[in-house]
Amino acid sequence: GLASPSLESQAGFERIARLQRALESLPSVDGARVRSLATLLDPDPTIAITDIEPFLDHVPSSLADDPAWIARLREFPLTHGLFLSASGAAAAFYVPVAAGHSRDEFISDLESWIAENRDADFELRLTGPVAAEVMLGRAVLRDLLWLVPIMVAVIALLLFLSLRTLGGVVIPLAEVLMVLLWTLGAMGHLGVPITLVSTILPIVLMTMAGTDEVHLLERFQARLAAEPPDSSPEESVRQRRAMHGAIGDVGRPIVLTSLTTAIGFLSFLSASMEPIRQFGLFAAIGIVIAMLLSFSFVPALAMLLPASYFENPNRPEAAERRLLPHEKLLIRRPGAAALCGAAIVLVALPGLARLRVQDSWVDNFDPASALVSAERDFNAEFWGSYRFDITLHSDQLRFLQYHDGLTLMEKVRDTALAGPNVAGVESHLVPFEVVAKAIDEPAAMSALPHSVILRIVVLVWTVRDAIGLDQVLTWGGQSARARLYVNSADHLRGEALREYLERELPKVVEPFPVSYHLGGELAVASEVVGSIVSNQIRSIAWALLGVALLLWGTLRSAATAAAMIAPLAAALLFLFGAMGILDVSLGIATSMFSALALGVGVDFALHFHHAYERERRHGTGHEAALTASLRTSGRAIRWNATVLSLGFLVLTASALKPNHSLGVLLSAAIASCYTMTLLLLPSLLHRVR
């Protein structure tokens, strides 16, 4: 876009022409297809149609002295709203990427070109779908460069607060580093690229890969404390016994929680989009690698470090550890706690009916960013930066360039202009109507006789290359495209237009031997959003089924498996209901959290169940078993939830809305799963047993 106080002047028009020539020379730009006011042909009726030239090739030295020239320019159908704003203060260039060049290279060339061509009178700004996608990718990578160090610091602090020892920090962080090296290295060896989806993979693995070690090292500390240093001839023997005991205490739930988390990620394989499948696959691989390291690398490193790295002199014995107020309440009134959890879900359920799907590329950026500002101003001055295309096709040669085909395109254009949010339509009707006017036949194409249409066809094809006709009409006249420009486009506007066209176009096309399909940037963007959201909802079902089958097969009890799943299902119902109540839309980021949280959320129930069953097998009653479980595994579960929840909350420091939204929802999902586990599981386990 080019903006100034007024471009409808000799200096303004000449500036547009110079910029057009400069754009055409850029290596990553398809110069023959760059369109602007400088490419519009002047249908001067005083000269032969074969001799016409672009308007801006001969700008009058004084526009006031040539009113006919400015009148022809202003009457041109594409002048106001597509190439020139109604106010005359802005002009637009539509620049395509040259074949063989990447979008990132293309945007870089345009940014350099803008920097070289700036001046005090004319402001150049970059916007559009391609610019938004490339800049979003850059912003995500920039975010990661500073979010990763923050994440490391936050996780290290949380690990220290939970375990209170140096070893409790060093070992999980070392394991996370190993997981990242193996996972990202596997992606590199297999030639799997980093995409916008998989850029958050390091953050996800950093948060999740080391959480099992909270349970393992907590038990290791407890075992070391239970065996005084002078009770063993060698410190290494004491450490080895403590580690064997710790693995015996939590080894089984670590395996189960790792597998359920991996299943949550593997549910992404049901997605129709390759980047999402790749993210799910390699996240699952990373979690499995972390599980294997928990039984190999972690114990080995714990044996190499001195026992003092794991000993906390202020650590109370399990029997002496104080229960928190809410834990005491759970022990006394488990039934009331379960009813409270059910009531929370019931209150949120009406919000499910208010959930909607909505997303927008531009809304993912900081509202104060240059791209958002340029996009907002562009939509205020022009038809819009996003296109929704209607492509017509006929098996009859040249059908769409003769009378019936042009009549059909008129009907399509009129139908499209009546559609929701359509600001303007461009098609091959424009050059046909301009030529008709140049030969003094200004009527609509449908009103002209066949003989006149034939003459116009010949003249249009004479200047075919100059007007870029091949962008809207094929050489054989069998396919044509109508470009619908949508102002301030987003998913809801795109879907509203799609529904309208799918309802109205069949009525228009039916009498003609023509088929049609919908396309364009907005149609693709809306389809991507809808596909991702539906895939994520489907992933929840697959993940729930996979986790339920794994638990059923492992625990040998359908009722116990259902008890493990119940807190997770309640947490997800609550979150989706809360999203509806708070008007948080389902989009690319806000739908991904569910399958991510599903595999992790069941971890709390598994560790709690394992500790509870261990106590019950020793003949302990329900209340005593519940008390012992909360004093041992309860603390590790609480800190596990804290590390995960606060770790994901680091994403809210991102300037990008997708990362921010994903961080909030993942953190809320972890907190909800932990809360529902505490509220529902004690009563459920008692009833199941």
PDB file of N, CA, C and O in Angstrom, residues 567-592:
ATOM      1  N   PRO A 567     -12.354 -37.553  36.521  1.00  0.00           N
ATOM      2  CA  PRO A 567     -11.873 -36.187  36.793  1.00  0.00           C
ATOM      3  C   PRO A 567     -11.418 -35.459  35.536  1.00  0.00           C
ATOM      4  O   PRO A 567     -11.624 -34.244  35.399  1.00  0.00           O
ATOM      5  N   LEU A 568     -10.802 -36.217  34.617  1.00  0.00           N
ATOM      6  CA  LEU A 568     -10.328 -35.623  33.370  1.00  0.00           C
ATOM      7  C   LEU A 568     -11.498 -35.134  32.525  1.00  0.00           C
ATOM      8  O   LEU A 568     -11.499 -34.001  32.016  1.00  0.00           O
ATOM      9  N   ALA A 569     -12.523 -35.987  32.364  1.00  0.00           N
ATOM     10  CA  ALA A 569     -13.699 -35.598  31.588  1.00  0.00           C
ATOM     11  C   ALA A 569     -14.391 -34.399  32.231  1.00  0.00           C
ATOM     12  O   ALA A 569     -14.836 -33.469  31.535  1.00  0.00           O
ATOM     13  N   ALA A 570     -14.492 -34.401  33.569  1.00  0.00           N
ATOM     14  CA  ALA A 570     -15.132 -33.284  34.263  1.00  0.00           C
ATOM     15  C   ALA A 570     -14.360 -31.989  34.037  1.00  0.00           C
ATOM     16  O   ALA A 570     -14.961 -30.922  33.825  1.00  0.00           O
ATOM     17  N   ALA A 571     -13.030 -32.065  34.084  1.00  0.00           N
ATOM     18  CA  ALA A 571     -12.207 -30.869  33.877  1.00  0.00           C
ATOM     19  C   ALA A 571     -12.395 -30.302  32.471  1.00  0.00           C
ATOM     20  O   ALA A 571     -12.512 -29.081  32.285  1.00  0.00           O
ATOM     21  N   LEU A 572     -12.435 -31.175  31.456  1.00  0.00           N
ATOM     22  CA  LEU A 572     -12.601 -30.705  30.083  1.00  0.00           C
ATOM     23  C   LEU A 572     -13.986 -30.104  29.876  1.00  0.00           C
ATOM     24  O   LEU A 572     -14.128 -29.072  29.209  1.00  0.00           O
ATOM     25  N   LEU A 573     -15.015 -30.747  30.425  1.00  0.00           N
ATOM     26  CA  LEU A 573     -16.366 -30.182  30.314  1.00  0.00           C
ATOM     27  C   LEU A 573     -16.432 -28.811  30.963  1.00  0.00           C
ATOM     28  O   LEU A 573     -17.029 -27.872  30.424  1.00  0.00           O
ATOM     29  N   PHE A 574     -15.815 -28.690  32.127  1.00  0.00           N
ATOM     30  CA  PHE A 574     -15.796 -27.401  32.813  1.00  0.00           C
ATOM     31  C   PHE A 574     -15.086 -26.340  31.970  1.00  0.00           C
ATOM     32  O   PHE A 574     -15.580 -25.210  31.820  1.00  0.00           O
ATOM     33  N   LEU A 575     -13.925 -26.687  31.392  1.00  0.00           N
ATOM     34  CA  LEU A 575     -13.158 -25.708  30.621  1.00  0.00           C
ATOM     35  C   LEU A 575     -13.892 -25.264  29.367  1.00  0.00           C
ATOM     36  O   LEU A 575     -13.950 -24.067  29.058  1.00  0.00           O
ATOM     37  N   PHE A 576     -14.465 -26.224  28.625  1.00  0.00           N
ATOM     38  CA  PHE A 576     -15.192 -25.851  27.419  1.00  0.00           C
ATOM     39  C   PHE A 576     -16.419 -25.011  27.771  1.00  0.00           C
ATOM     40  O   PHE A 576     -16.756 -24.057  27.062  1.00  0.00           O
ATOM     41  N   GLY A 577     -17.103 -25.368  28.860  1.00  0.00           N
ATOM     42  CA  GLY A 577     -18.237 -24.561  29.289  1.00  0.00           C
ATOM     43  C   GLY A 577     -17.815 -23.160  29.689  1.00  0.00           C
ATOM     44  O   GLY A 577     -18.474 -22.167  29.342  1.00  0.00           O
ATOM     45  N   ALA A 578     -16.695 -23.060  30.415  1.00  0.00           N
ATOM     46  CA  ALA A 578     -16.188 -21.744  30.827  1.00  0.00           C
ATOM     47  C   ALA A 578     -15.784 -20.915  29.613  1.00  0.00           C
ATOM     48  O   ALA A 578     -16.003 -19.691  29.590  1.00  0.00           O
ATOM     49  N   MET A 579     -15.218 -21.560  28.597  1.00  0.00           N
ATOM     50  CA  MET A 579     -14.861 -20.839  27.376  1.00  0.00           C
ATOM     51  C   MET A 579     -16.102 -20.243  26.718  1.00  0.00           C
ATOM     52  O   MET A 579     -16.082 -19.104  26.229  1.00  0.00           O
ATOM     53  N   GLY A 580     -17.183 -21.018  26.697  1.00  0.00           N
ATOM     54  CA  GLY A 580     -18.424 -20.496  26.126  1.00  0.00           C
ATOM     55  C   GLY A 580     -18.970 -19.328  26.924  1.00  0.00           C
ATOM     56  O   GLY A 580     -19.401 -18.312  26.362  1.00  0.00           O
ATOM     57  N   ILE A 581     -18.953 -19.444  28.243  1.00  0.00           N
ATOM     58  CA  ILE A 581     -19.469 -18.372  29.109  1.00  0.00           C
ATOM     59  C   ILE A 581     -18.631 -17.105  28.965  1.00  0.00           C
ATOM     60  O   ILE A 581     -19.160 -15.986  28.927  1.00  0.00           O
ATOM     61  N   LEU A 582     -17.308 -17.269  28.860  1.00  0.00           N
ATOM     62  CA  LEU A 582     -16.401 -16.119  28.764  1.00  0.00           C
ATOM     63  C   LEU A 582     -16.194 -15.651  27.324  1.00  0.00           C
ATOM     64  O   LEU A 582     -15.375 -14.763  27.070  1.00  0.00           O
ATOM     65  N   ASP A 583     -16.907 -16.281  26.381  1.00  0.00           N
ATOM     66  CA  ASP A 583     -16.823 -15.920  24.959  1.00  0.00           C
ATOM     67  C   ASP A 583     -15.406 -16.084  24.410  1.00  0.00           C
ATOM     68  O   ASP A 583     -14.912 -15.254  23.651  1.00  0.00           O
ATOM     69  N   VAL A 584     -14.742 -17.154  24.813  1.00  0.00           N
ATOM     70  CA  VAL A 584     -13.436 -17.507  24.254  1.00  0.00           C
ATOM     71  C   VAL A 584     -13.676 -18.463  23.086  1.00  0.00           C
ATOM     72  O   VAL A 584     -14.196 -19.560  23.276  1.00  0.00           O
ATOM     73  N   SER A 585     -13.309 -18.050  21.892  1.00  0.00           N
ATOM     74  CA  SER A 585     -13.614 -18.833  20.697  1.00  0.00           C
ATOM     75  C   SER A 585     -12.671 -20.017  20.551  1.00  0.00           C
ATOM     76  O   SER A 585     -11.543 -20.009  21.041  1.00  0.00           O
ATOM     77  N   LEU A 586     -13.143 -21.030  19.833  1.00  0.00           N
ATOM     78  CA  LEU A 586     -12.292 -22.145  19.438  1.00  0.00           C
ATOM     79  C   LEU A 586     -11.567 -21.765  18.152  1.00  0.00           C
ATOM     80  O   LEU A 586     -12.204 -21.489  17.131  1.00  0.00           O
ATOM     81  N   GLY A 587     -10.252 -21.720  18.206  1.00  0.00           N
ATOM     82  CA  GLY A 587      -9.458 -21.411  17.032  1.00  0.00           C
ATOM     83  C   GLY A 587      -8.302 -22.378  16.917  1.00  0.00           C
ATOM     84  O   GLY A 587      -8.311 -23.457  17.518  1.00  0.00           O
ATOM     85  N   ILE A 588      -7.286 -22.004  16.141  1.00  0.00           N
ATOM     86  CA  ILE A 588      -6.145 -22.900  15.922  1.00  0.00           C
ATOM     87  C   ILE A 588      -5.455 -23.210  17.238  1.00  0.00           C
ATOM     88  O   ILE A 588      -5.172 -24.369  17.558  1.00  0.00           O
ATOM     89  N   ALA A 589      -5.168 -22.186  18.053  1.00  0.00           N
ATOM     90  CA  ALA A 589      -4.466 -22.410  19.325  1.00  0.00           C
ATOM     91  C   ALA A 589      -5.414 -22.877  20.414  1.00  0.00           C
ATOM     92  O   ALA A 589      -5.100 -23.787  21.173  1.00  0.00           O
ATOM     93  N   THR A 590      -6.600 -22.256  20.483  1.00  0.00           N
ATOM     94  CA  THR A 590      -7.499 -22.528  21.598  1.00  0.00           C
ATOM     95  C   THR A 590      -8.192 -23.874  21.505  1.00  0.00           C
ATOM     96  O   THR A 590      -8.930 -24.244  22.417  1.00  0.00           O
ATOM     97  N   SER A 591      -8.001 -24.601  20.414  1.00  0.00           N
ATOM     98  CA  SER A 591      -8.555 -25.959  20.351  1.00  0.00           C
ATOM     99  C   SER A 591      -7.482 -27.015  20.584  1.00  0.00           C
ATOM    100  O   SER A 591      -7.803 -28.159  20.901  1.00  0.00           O
ATOM    101  N   MET A 592      -6.202 -26.627  20.446  1.00  0.00           N
ATOM    102  CA  MET A 592      -5.123 -27.603  20.609  1.00  0.00           C
ATOM    103  C   MET A 592      -4.886 -27.991  22.062  1.00  0.00           C
ATOM    104  O   MET A 592      -4.337 -29.051  22.346  1.00  0.00           O
TER     105      MET A 592
END
